[in-house]
Amino acid sequence: MPDQSILVVEDEQNLVAALKISLEREGYRVYVSHDGVSGLEKARSLQPDLLILDVMLPSLDGFEICRMIRRESNIPILFLTAKGEEIDRVVGLELGADDYVTKPFSIRELVARVRGILRRGLSTQTQSPNSPRQLSVGRIEMDLDSHSAVLDEKPLYLKPKEFDLLAFMVANQGIAFSRDQLLEHVWGYDYMGESRTVDVHVRWLREKIQSDSGLPPRIITIRGIGYRLD
Ligand code: CA
């Protein structure tokens, strides 16, 4: 059992208590905070392996915390969201969150997400140094070590998940993947996730990488299946 710690920032005391019990049962060290300001302080001082953030919090909301933490670290962040527009902001803003669950959610579902995120973190740390670290397709070059990408010899700015998705598709160019397969490989879910997340990221990537002249690479939608990079 890996020794990993999680900070839960959530003001609903009953939910916090249930999460703490369930996550500790999985072997994680769990810290909690009930408001935004102390949550941010604890995130900085404890340096947990995962941050679980409610959106609506006293004193400082989850979006603000996420924005501040992202300037300082790449710690995985999982949002707990309540409403539709919150989800759009989590998925749609330049927040760099890793995942979200919508309230009300089952504790089992949340624990499965946590496990997926943390396991993916471990596997990237232990990745073999011999696997190819430079990828290219058409006008794009990617360097996995420096986490940088170039399009037409100019820097290509990608959010963390956009980078991971593009790297996966470039490494597997020409192969069609279903949304669930992309979720599993890129987001690390071990079950059916929310395929809308994939669609949104594909849309952003297209806006960033596809040229008006139709030059490759292009992300092709395969009806009834998913996506393929050509
Ligand atoms: Ca709340």
Coordinates of N, CA and C and ligand atoms in Angstrom, one line a residue:
M1 N 0.9 -1.2 0.0 CA 0.0 0.0 0.0 C 0.9 1.2 0.0
P2 N 0.8 2.1 -1.0 CA 1.6 3.3 -1.1 C 1.2 4.2 0.1
D3 N 2.2 4.9 0.6 CA 1.9 5.9 1.6 C 1.6 7.2 1.0
Q4 N 0.3 7.5 0.8 CA -0.1 8.7 0.1 C -1.0 9.5 1.0
S5 N -1.0 10.8 0.8 CA -1.8 11.7 1.7 C -2.8 12.5 0.8
I6 N -3.9 12.8 1.4 CA -5.0 13.5 0.7 C -5.5 14.6 1.6
L7 N -5.6 15.8 1.1 CA -6.3 16.9 1.8 C -7.6 17.1 1.3
V8 N -8.7 17.0 2.1 CA -10.0 17.3 1.7 C -10.4 18.7 2.2
V9 N -10.8 19.6 1.3 CA -11.3 20.9 1.7 C -12.8 21.0 1.4
E10 N -13.6 20.9 2.4 CA -15.0 20.8 2.2 C -15.7 21.3 3.5
D11 N -16.8 22.1 3.4 CA -17.4 22.7 4.6 C -18.6 21.8 5.1
E12 N -19.0 20.8 4.3 CA -20.1 20.0 4.8 C -19.5 18.9 5.7
Q13 N -19.7 19.1 7.0 CA -19.0 18.3 8.0 C -19.3 16.8 7.9
N14 N -20.6 16.5 7.6 CA -20.9 15.0 7.5 C -20.2 14.4 6.3
L15 N -20.2 15.1 5.2 CA -19.5 14.6 4.0 C -18.0 14.4 4.3
V16 N -17.4 15.4 4.9 CA -16.0 15.3 5.3 C -15.7 14.1 6.1
A17 N -16.6 13.8 7.1 CA -16.4 12.7 8.0 C -16.5 11.4 7.2
A18 N -17.5 11.3 6.3 CA -17.6 10.1 5.5 C -16.5 9.8 4.6
L19 N -16.0 10.9 4.0 CA -14.8 10.8 3.1 C -13.6 10.3 3.8
K20 N -13.4 10.9 5.0 CA -12.2 10.6 5.8 C -12.2 9.1 6.1
I21 N -13.3 8.6 6.6 CA -13.4 7.2 7.0 C -13.1 6.3 5.8
S22 N -13.8 6.6 4.7 CA -13.6 5.8 3.5 C -12.2 5.8 2.9
L23 N -11.6 7.0 2.9 CA -10.3 7.1 2.3 C -9.2 6.5 3.2
E24 N -9.4 6.6 4.5 CA -8.5 6.0 5.5 C -8.6 4.5 5.4
R25 N -9.8 4.0 5.2 CA -9.9 2.5 5.0 C -9.1 2.0 3.8
E26 N -8.9 2.9 2.8 CA -8.1 2.5 1.6 C -6.6 2.6 1.9
G27 N -6.3 3.1 3.1 CA -4.9 3.2 3.4 C -4.3 4.6 3.2
Y28 N -5.1 5.6 2.8 CA -4.5 6.9 2.6 C -4.5 7.7 4.0
R29 N -3.5 8.6 4.1 CA -3.5 9.5 5.2 C -4.4 10.7 4.8
V30 N -5.4 11.0 5.6 CA -6.3 12.0 5.2 C -6.3 13.3 6.2
Y31 N -6.1 14.4 5.6 CA -6.2 15.7 6.3 C -7.5 16.4 5.9
V32 N -8.1 17.2 6.8 CA -9.3 17.9 6.4 C -9.2 19.4 6.7
S33 N -10.0 20.1 6.0 CA -10.1 21.5 6.3 C -11.5 22.0 5.9
H34 N -12.1 22.9 6.7 CA -13.5 23.2 6.5 C -13.7 24.6 5.9
D35 N -12.6 25.3 5.6 CA -12.8 26.6 4.9 C -11.7 26.8 4.0
G36 N -11.9 27.8 3.1 CA -10.9 28.0 2.0 C -9.5 28.5 2.4
V37 N -9.5 29.4 3.4 CA -8.2 30.0 3.7 C -7.3 29.0 4.4
S38 N -7.9 28.2 5.4 CA -7.1 27.2 6.1 C -6.8 26.1 5.1
G39 N -7.7 25.8 4.2 CA -7.4 24.8 3.2 C -6.2 25.1 2.3
L40 N -6.1 26.3 1.9 CA -4.9 26.8 1.1 C -3.7 26.6 2.0
E41 N -3.7 27.1 3.2 CA -2.6 27.0 4.1 C -2.1 25.6 4.3
K42 N -3.1 24.7 4.5 CA -2.7 23.3 4.7 C -2.2 22.6 3.4
A43 N -2.8 23.0 2.3 CA -2.3 22.5 1.0 C -0.8 22.8 0.9
R44 N -0.4 24.1 1.3 CA 0.9 24.5 1.1 C 1.9 23.9 2.1
S45 N 1.4 23.7 3.4 CA 2.3 23.2 4.4 C 2.4 21.7 4.4
L46 N 1.3 21.0 4.1 CA 1.3 19.5 4.1 C 1.8 18.9 2.8
Q47 N 1.7 19.6 1.7 CA 2.1 19.1 0.4 C 1.5 17.7 0.2
P48 N 0.2 17.6 0.2 CA -0.4 16.2 0.0 C -0.2 15.7 -1.4
D49 N -0.5 14.4 -1.6 CA -0.4 13.8 -2.9 C -1.7 14.1 -3.8
L50 N -2.7 14.5 -3.1 CA -4.0 14.8 -3.8 C -4.8 15.8 -3.0
L51 N -5.4 16.8 -3.7 CA -6.2 17.8 -3.1 C -7.7 17.5 -3.6
I52 N -8.6 17.3 -2.7 CA -10.0 17.2 -3.0 C -10.6 18.6 -2.6
L53 N -11.2 19.3 -3.5 CA -11.6 20.7 -3.3 C -13.1 20.8 -3.6
D54 N -13.9 21.3 -2.6 CA -15.2 21.7 -2.8 C -15.2 23.1 -3.6
V55 N -16.2 23.4 -4.3 CA -16.2 24.7 -5.0 C -16.6 25.8 -4.0
M56 N -17.8 25.7 -3.5 CA -18.4 26.7 -2.6 C -17.9 26.5 -1.2
L57 N -17.0 27.4 -0.7 CA -16.4 27.3 0.6 C -16.4 28.6 1.3
P58 N -16.5 28.6 2.6 CA -16.3 29.9 3.3 C -14.9 30.4 3.1
S59 N -14.8 31.7 3.0 CA -13.6 32.6 3.0 C -12.9 32.6 1.7
L60 N -12.8 31.5 1.0 CA -12.1 31.5 -0.3 C -12.6 30.3 -1.1
D61 N -13.1 30.5 -2.3 CA -13.7 29.4 -3.0 C -12.7 28.5 -3.7
G62 N -13.2 27.3 -4.0 CA -12.3 26.3 -4.6 C -11.6 26.7 -5.8
F63 N -12.3 27.5 -6.7 CA -11.6 27.9 -7.9 C -10.4 28.8 -7.6
E64 N -10.5 29.7 -6.6 CA -9.4 30.6 -6.2 C -8.3 29.7 -5.7
I65 N -8.6 28.7 -4.8 CA -7.6 27.9 -4.2 C -6.8 27.2 -5.4
C66 N -7.6 26.6 -6.3 CA -7.0 25.9 -7.4 C -6.1 26.8 -8.2
R67 N -6.5 28.0 -8.5 CA -5.7 28.9 -9.3 C -4.4 29.2 -8.6
M68 N -4.5 29.4 -7.2 CA -3.2 29.7 -6.5 C -2.3 28.5 -6.4
I69 N -2.9 27.3 -6.1 CA -2.1 26.1 -6.0 C -1.4 25.8 -7.4
R70 N -2.1 26.0 -8.5 CA -1.6 25.7 -9.8 C -0.3 26.5 -10.1
R71 N -0.2 27.7 -9.6 CA 0.9 28.6 -9.8 C 2.2 28.0 -9.1
E72 N 1.9 27.1 -8.1 CA 3.0 26.6 -7.3 C 3.3 25.2 -7.5
S73 N 2.3 24.4 -7.9 CA 2.6 22.9 -8.0 C 1.7 22.2 -9.0
N74 N 2.0 21.0 -9.3 CA 1.2 20.2 -10.2 C 0.4 19.1 -9.4
I75 N 0.3 19.3 -8.1 CA -0.5 18.3 -7.3 C -1.8 18.0 -8.0
P76 N -2.2 16.8 -8.1 CA -3.6 16.5 -8.7 C -4.7 17.1 -7.8
I77 N -5.7 17.7 -8.5 CA -6.8 18.3 -7.9 C -8.1 17.7 -8.4
L78 N -8.9 17.3 -7.5 CA -10.2 16.7 -7.8 C -11.3 17.6 -7.2
F79 N -12.2 18.1 -8.1 CA -13.2 19.0 -7.6 C -14.5 18.3 -7.2
L80 N -15.1 18.8 -6.2 CA -16.5 18.4 -5.8 C -17.4 19.5 -6.3
T81 N -18.3 19.3 -7.2 CA -19.1 20.4 -7.7 C -20.6 20.1 -7.5
A82 N -21.3 21.2 -7.4 CA -22.7 21.0 -7.1 C -23.7 21.3 -8.2
K83 N -23.3 22.2 -9.1 CA -24.2 22.7 -10.1 C -23.6 22.6 -11.5
G84 N -24.5 22.7 -12.5 CA -24.1 22.7 -13.8 C -23.1 23.7 -14.2
E85 N -23.3 25.0 -13.8 CA -22.4 26.0 -14.2 C -21.0 25.8 -13.5
E86 N -21.0 25.2 -12.3 CA -19.7 25.0 -11.7 C -18.9 23.9 -12.5
I87 N -19.7 22.9 -13.0 CA -19.0 21.9 -13.8 C -18.4 22.5 -15.1
D88 N -19.1 23.4 -15.7 CA -18.6 24.0 -16.9 C -17.3 24.8 -16.6
R89 N -17.3 25.4 -15.4 CA -16.1 26.2 -15.1 C -15.0 25.3 -14.8
V90 N -15.2 24.2 -14.1 CA -14.2 23.3 -13.8 C -13.5 22.7 -15.0
V91 N -14.4 22.3 -16.0 CA -13.9 21.7 -17.2 C -13.4 22.8 -18.1
G92 N -14.1 23.9 -18.1 CA -13.8 24.9 -19.2 C -12.8 26.0 -18.9
L93 N -12.5 26.2 -17.6 CA -11.6 27.3 -17.4 C -10.1 26.8 -17.3
E94 N -9.2 27.7 -17.3 CA -7.8 27.3 -17.3 C -7.4 27.0 -15.9
L95 N -8.1 26.1 -15.3 CA -7.9 25.8 -13.9 C -6.9 24.7 -13.7
G96 N -6.8 23.8 -14.7 CA -5.8 22.7 -14.5 C -6.3 21.7 -13.5
A97 N -7.6 21.5 -13.3 CA -8.0 20.5 -12.4 C -7.9 19.1 -13.1
D98 N -7.7 18.1 -12.3 CA -7.5 16.7 -12.9 C -8.8 16.0 -13.1
D99 N -9.8 16.3 -12.3 CA -11.0 15.5 -12.4 C -12.1 16.2 -11.5
Y100 N -13.3 15.8 -11.6 CA -14.4 16.3 -10.8 C -15.4 15.3 -10.6
V101 N -16.2 15.4 -9.5 CA -17.4 14.6 -9.3 C -18.5 15.6 -9.0
T102 N -19.7 15.2 -9.4 CA -20.9 16.1 -9.2 C -21.7 15.6 -8.0
K103 N -22.0 16.5 -7.1 CA -22.8 16.1 -6.0 C -24.3 16.0 -6.4
P104 N -25.0 15.0 -5.9 CA -24.6 14.0 -4.9 C -23.9 12.9 -5.6
F105 N -22.8 12.4 -5.0 CA -22.0 11.3 -5.6 C -21.9 10.2 -4.6
S106 N -21.7 9.0 -5.0 CA -21.5 7.9 -4.1 C -20.0 7.9 -3.6
I107 N -19.8 7.6 -2.3 CA -18.5 7.6 -1.8 C -17.6 6.6 -2.6
R108 N -18.3 5.5 -3.0 CA -17.6 4.5 -3.7 C -17.0 5.0 -5.0
E109 N -17.8 5.8 -5.7 CA -17.4 6.4 -7.0 C -16.2 7.4 -6.7
L110 N -16.3 8.2 -5.6 CA -15.2 9.1 -5.4 C -13.9 8.4 -5.0
V111 N -14.0 7.3 -4.2 CA -12.8 6.5 -3.9 C -12.2 5.9 -5.2
A112 N -13.0 5.5 -6.1 CA -12.5 4.9 -7.4 C -11.8 6.0 -8.1
R113 N -12.3 7.2 -8.2 CA -11.6 8.3 -8.9 C -10.2 8.6 -8.2
V114 N -10.3 8.7 -6.9 CA -9.1 9.0 -6.1 C -8.0 7.9 -6.4
R115 N -8.4 6.7 -6.4 CA -7.5 5.6 -6.7 C -6.9 5.7 -8.0
G116 N -7.7 6.0 -9.0 CA -7.3 6.2 -10.4 C -6.3 7.3 -10.5
I117 N -6.5 8.4 -9.9 CA -5.6 9.6 -10.0 C -4.3 9.3 -9.4
L118 N -4.4 8.7 -8.2 CA -3.1 8.5 -7.4 C -2.3 7.4 -8.0
R119 N -2.9 6.4 -8.6 CA -2.2 5.3 -9.2 C -1.5 5.8 -10.5
R120 N -2.2 6.7 -11.2 CA -1.6 7.2 -12.4 C -0.3 8.1 -12.0
G121 N -0.5 8.8 -10.9 CA 0.7 9.6 -10.5 C 1.9 8.7 -10.2
L122 N 1.6 7.6 -9.5 CA 2.7 6.7 -9.2 C 3.4 6.1 -10.5
S123 N 2.5 5.7 -11.5 CA 3.0 5.1 -12.6 C 3.8 6.0 -13.5
T124 N 3.5 7.3 -13.5 CA 4.3 8.2 -14.3 C 5.7 8.5 -13.6
Q125 N 5.7 8.4 -12.2 CA 6.9 8.6 -11.5 C 7.9 7.4 -11.8
T126 N 7.3 6.2 -12.0 CA 8.2 5.1 -12.1 C 8.4 4.7 -13.6
Q127 N 7.9 5.6 -14.5 CA 8.0 5.3 -15.9 C 9.5 5.0 -16.3
S128 N 9.6 4.0 -17.2 CA 10.9 3.7 -17.6 C 11.6 4.8 -18.3
P129 N 12.9 5.1 -18.0 CA 13.5 6.2 -18.7 C 13.9 5.9 -20.1
N130 N 13.7 4.6 -20.5 CA 14.1 4.2 -21.9 C 12.9 4.4 -22.9
S131 N 11.7 4.6 -22.4 CA 10.6 4.8 -23.3 C 10.8 6.1 -24.0
P132 N 10.4 6.3 -25.3 CA 10.7 7.5 -26.1 C 10.1 8.7 -25.4
R133 N 11.0 9.7 -25.3 CA 10.6 10.9 -24.6 C 10.3 12.1 -25.5
Q134 N 10.6 11.9 -26.8 CA 10.3 12.9 -27.8 C 9.3 12.3 -28.8
L135 N 8.3 13.0 -29.1 CA 7.3 12.5 -30.0 C 7.1 13.6 -31.1
S136 N 6.7 13.1 -32.3 CA 6.4 14.1 -33.3 C 5.4 13.6 -34.3
V137 N 4.6 14.4 -34.8 CA 3.6 14.1 -35.9 C 3.4 15.4 -36.7
G138 N 3.5 15.3 -38.0 CA 3.3 16.5 -38.8 C 4.0 17.7 -38.3
R139 N 3.2 18.7 -38.0 CA 3.8 20.0 -37.6 C 4.1 20.1 -36.1
I140 N 3.8 19.0 -35.4 CA 3.9 19.0 -33.9 C 5.1 18.2 -33.4
E141 N 5.8 18.8 -32.5 CA 6.9 18.0 -31.7 C 6.6 18.2 -30.3
M142 N 6.8 17.1 -29.5 CA 6.5 17.1 -28.1 C 7.7 16.5 -27.4
D143 N 8.0 17.1 -26.2 CA 9.1 16.6 -25.4 C 8.5 16.3 -24.0
L144 N 8.4 15.0 -23.7 CA 7.7 14.6 -22.5 C 8.5 15.0 -21.2
D145 N 9.8 15.1 -21.3 CA 10.6 15.4 -20.1 C 10.4 16.9 -19.7
S146 N 10.5 17.7 -20.7 CA 10.3 19.2 -20.4 C 8.8 19.6 -20.4
H147 N 7.9 18.6 -20.8 CA 6.5 18.9 -20.9 C 6.2 20.1 -21.8
S148 N 6.9 20.1 -22.9 CA 6.7 21.2 -23.8 C 6.4 20.7 -25.2
A149 N 5.7 21.5 -26.0 CA 5.3 21.2 -27.3 C 5.5 22.3 -28.3
V150 N 5.7 22.0 -29.5 CA 6.0 23.0 -30.5 C 5.1 22.7 -31.7
L151 N 4.5 23.8 -32.3 CA 3.7 23.7 -33.5 C 4.2 24.6 -34.5
D152 N 4.5 24.1 -35.7 CA 5.1 24.9 -36.7 C 6.3 25.8 -36.2
E153 N 7.1 25.1 -35.3 CA 8.3 25.7 -34.7 C 8.0 26.8 -33.8
K154 N 6.8 27.0 -33.4 CA 6.5 28.0 -32.3 C 5.9 27.2 -31.1
P155 N 6.2 27.8 -29.9 CA 5.7 27.1 -28.7 C 4.2 26.9 -28.7
L156 N 3.8 25.7 -28.3 CA 2.3 25.4 -28.3 C 1.9 25.3 -26.8
Y157 N 1.0 26.1 -26.4 CA 0.7 26.2 -25.0 C -0.5 25.3 -24.7
L158 N -0.3 24.2 -23.9 CA -1.3 23.3 -23.6 C -1.5 23.1 -22.1
K159 N -2.8 22.9 -21.7 CA -3.1 22.6 -20.3 C -2.6 21.2 -20.0
P160 N -2.4 20.9 -18.7 CA -1.8 19.6 -18.4 C -2.5 18.4 -19.1
K161 N -3.8 18.4 -19.0 CA -4.6 17.3 -19.6 C -4.6 17.3 -21.1
E162 N -4.6 18.5 -21.7 CA -4.5 18.6 -23.1 C -3.1 18.0 -23.6
F163 N -2.1 18.3 -22.8 CA -0.8 17.8 -23.2 C -0.8 16.2 -23.1
D164 N -1.3 15.7 -22.0 CA -1.3 14.2 -21.8 C -2.1 13.6 -23.0
L165 N -3.3 14.2 -23.3 CA -4.1 13.6 -24.3 C -3.4 13.6 -25.7
L166 N -2.8 14.8 -26.0 CA -2.2 14.9 -27.3 C -1.0 13.9 -27.3
A167 N -0.2 13.8 -26.2 CA 0.9 12.9 -26.2 C 0.5 11.5 -26.5
F168 N -0.6 11.1 -25.8 CA -1.1 9.8 -26.0 C -1.5 9.5 -27.4
M169 N -2.2 10.5 -28.0 CA -2.7 10.3 -29.4 C -1.6 10.4 -30.4
V170 N -0.6 11.2 -30.1 CA 0.6 11.2 -31.0 C 1.4 9.9 -31.0
A171 N 1.5 9.4 -29.7 CA 2.3 8.1 -29.6 C 1.5 7.0 -30.2
N172 N 0.2 7.1 -30.4 CA -0.6 6.1 -31.0 C -1.4 6.5 -32.2
Q173 N -0.7 7.3 -33.0 CA -1.3 7.9 -34.2 C -1.8 6.9 -35.2
G174 N -3.0 7.2 -35.7 CA -3.6 6.2 -36.7 C -4.4 5.2 -36.0
I175 N -4.4 5.1 -34.7 CA -5.3 4.1 -34.0 C -6.5 4.8 -33.4
A176 N -7.7 4.2 -33.6 CA -8.9 4.8 -33.1 C -9.1 4.3 -31.7
F177 N -9.5 5.3 -30.8 CA -9.8 5.0 -29.4 C -11.2 5.4 -29.1
S178 N -11.8 4.6 -28.2 CA -13.1 5.1 -27.7 C -12.9 6.1 -26.6
R179 N -14.0 6.8 -26.3 CA -13.8 7.8 -25.2 C -13.4 7.1 -23.9
D180 N -14.0 5.9 -23.6 CA -13.6 5.2 -22.4 C -12.2 4.8 -22.4
Q181 N -11.7 4.4 -23.6 CA -10.3 4.0 -23.6 C -9.4 5.3 -23.3
L182 N -9.8 6.4 -23.9 CA -9.0 7.6 -23.7 C -9.1 8.0 -22.2
L183 N -10.2 7.9 -21.6 CA -10.3 8.2 -20.2 C -9.4 7.3 -19.4
E184 N -9.4 6.1 -19.7 CA -8.6 5.1 -19.0 C -7.1 5.4 -19.1
H185 N -6.7 5.6 -20.4 CA -5.3 5.8 -20.6 C -4.8 7.2 -20.2
V186 N -5.6 8.2 -20.4 CA -5.1 9.6 -20.2 C -5.5 10.1 -18.8
W187 N -6.7 9.8 -18.4 CA -7.2 10.2 -17.1 C -7.0 9.2 -16.0
G188 N -6.8 7.9 -16.4 CA -6.5 6.9 -15.4 C -7.7 6.3 -14.7
Y189 N -8.9 6.4 -15.3 CA -10.0 5.8 -14.7 C -10.0 4.3 -14.8
D190 N -10.5 3.6 -13.9 CA -10.6 2.1 -14.1 C -12.1 1.7 -14.2
Y191 N -12.9 2.6 -14.7 CA -14.3 2.3 -15.0 C -14.8 3.4 -15.9
M192 N -16.1 3.3 -16.2 CA -16.7 4.3 -17.2 C -16.7 5.7 -16.6
G193 N -15.9 6.6 -17.1 CA -15.9 7.9 -16.6 C -16.9 8.8 -17.4
E194 N -16.8 10.1 -17.3 CA -17.6 11.0 -18.0 C -17.0 11.3 -19.3
S195 N -17.6 10.8 -20.4 CA -17.0 11.0 -21.7 C -17.0 12.4 -22.2
R196 N -17.9 13.2 -21.6 CA -17.9 14.6 -22.0 C -16.6 15.3 -21.8
T197 N -15.9 14.9 -20.8 CA -14.5 15.4 -20.5 C -13.6 15.2 -21.7
V198 N -13.7 14.1 -22.3 CA -12.9 13.8 -23.5 C -13.3 14.7 -24.6
D199 N -14.6 14.8 -24.9 CA -15.0 15.6 -26.0 C -14.6 17.1 -25.8
V200 N -14.6 17.6 -24.6 CA -14.2 19.0 -24.4 C -12.7 19.2 -24.7
H201 N -11.9 18.2 -24.2 CA -10.5 18.3 -24.4 C -10.1 18.2 -25.9
V202 N -10.8 17.3 -26.6 CA -10.6 17.2 -28.0 C -10.9 18.5 -28.7
R203 N -12.0 19.1 -28.3 CA -12.4 20.4 -29.0 C -11.3 21.4 -28.8
W204 N -10.8 21.5 -27.5 CA -9.7 22.5 -27.3 C -8.5 22.2 -28.1
L205 N -8.1 20.9 -28.1 CA -6.9 20.5 -28.9 C -7.1 20.9 -30.4
R206 N -8.2 20.6 -30.9 CA -8.5 21.0 -32.3 C -8.3 22.5 -32.5
E207 N -8.8 23.2 -31.6 CA -8.7 24.7 -31.8 C -7.2 25.1 -31.8
K208 N -6.4 24.4 -31.0 CA -5.0 24.8 -30.9 C -4.1 24.2 -32.0
I209 N -4.4 23.0 -32.5 CA -3.5 22.3 -33.4 C -3.9 22.3 -34.8
Q210 N -5.2 22.4 -35.1 CA -5.6 22.2 -36.5 C -5.5 23.5 -37.3
S211 N -4.9 23.4 -38.5 CA -4.8 24.6 -39.4 C -6.0 24.7 -40.3
D212 N -6.2 25.9 -40.7 CA -7.3 26.1 -41.7 C -7.1 25.4 -43.0
S213 N -5.8 25.2 -43.3 CA -5.6 24.6 -44.6 C -5.7 23.0 -44.6
G214 N -6.1 22.5 -43.4 CA -6.3 21.1 -43.2 C -5.0 20.2 -43.2
L215 N -3.9 20.9 -43.0 CA -2.6 20.1 -42.9 C -2.7 19.2 -41.6
P216 N -2.0 18.0 -41.7 CA -2.0 17.2 -40.5 C -1.2 17.8 -39.4
P217 N -1.3 17.4 -38.2 CA -2.2 16.3 -37.8 C -3.6 16.8 -37.6
R218 N -4.6 15.9 -37.7 CA -6.0 16.2 -37.4 C -6.5 15.2 -36.5
I219 N -7.4 15.6 -35.6 CA -8.1 14.6 -34.8 C -9.5 14.3 -35.4
I220 N -9.6 13.1 -35.9 CA -10.8 12.7 -36.6 C -11.8 12.1 -35.6
T221 N -13.1 12.5 -35.8 CA -14.1 11.9 -35.0 C -14.6 10.6 -35.8
I222 N -14.7 9.5 -35.1 CA -15.2 8.3 -35.7 C -16.5 8.0 -35.1
R223 N -17.5 8.2 -35.9 CA -18.9 8.1 -35.3 C -19.1 6.7 -34.7
G224 N -19.7 6.8 -33.5 CA -20.0 5.6 -32.7 C -18.8 4.9 -32.1
I225 N -17.6 5.5 -32.3 CA -16.4 4.9 -31.7 C -15.7 5.9 -30.8
G226 N -15.1 6.9 -31.4 CA -14.4 7.9 -30.6 C -13.5 8.7 -31.5
Y227 N -12.2 8.7 -31.3 CA -11.3 9.6 -32.0 C -10.0 8.9 -32.4
R228 N -9.5 9.5 -33.5 CA -8.2 9.0 -34.0 C -7.4 10.2 -34.5
L229 N -6.1 10.2 -34.2 CA -5.2 11.2 -34.7 C -4.6 10.8 -36.0
D230 N -4.7 11.6 -37.1 CA -4.1 11.3 -38.4 C -3.0 12.2 -38.7
Ligands
CA1 CA -19.6 23.8 0.1

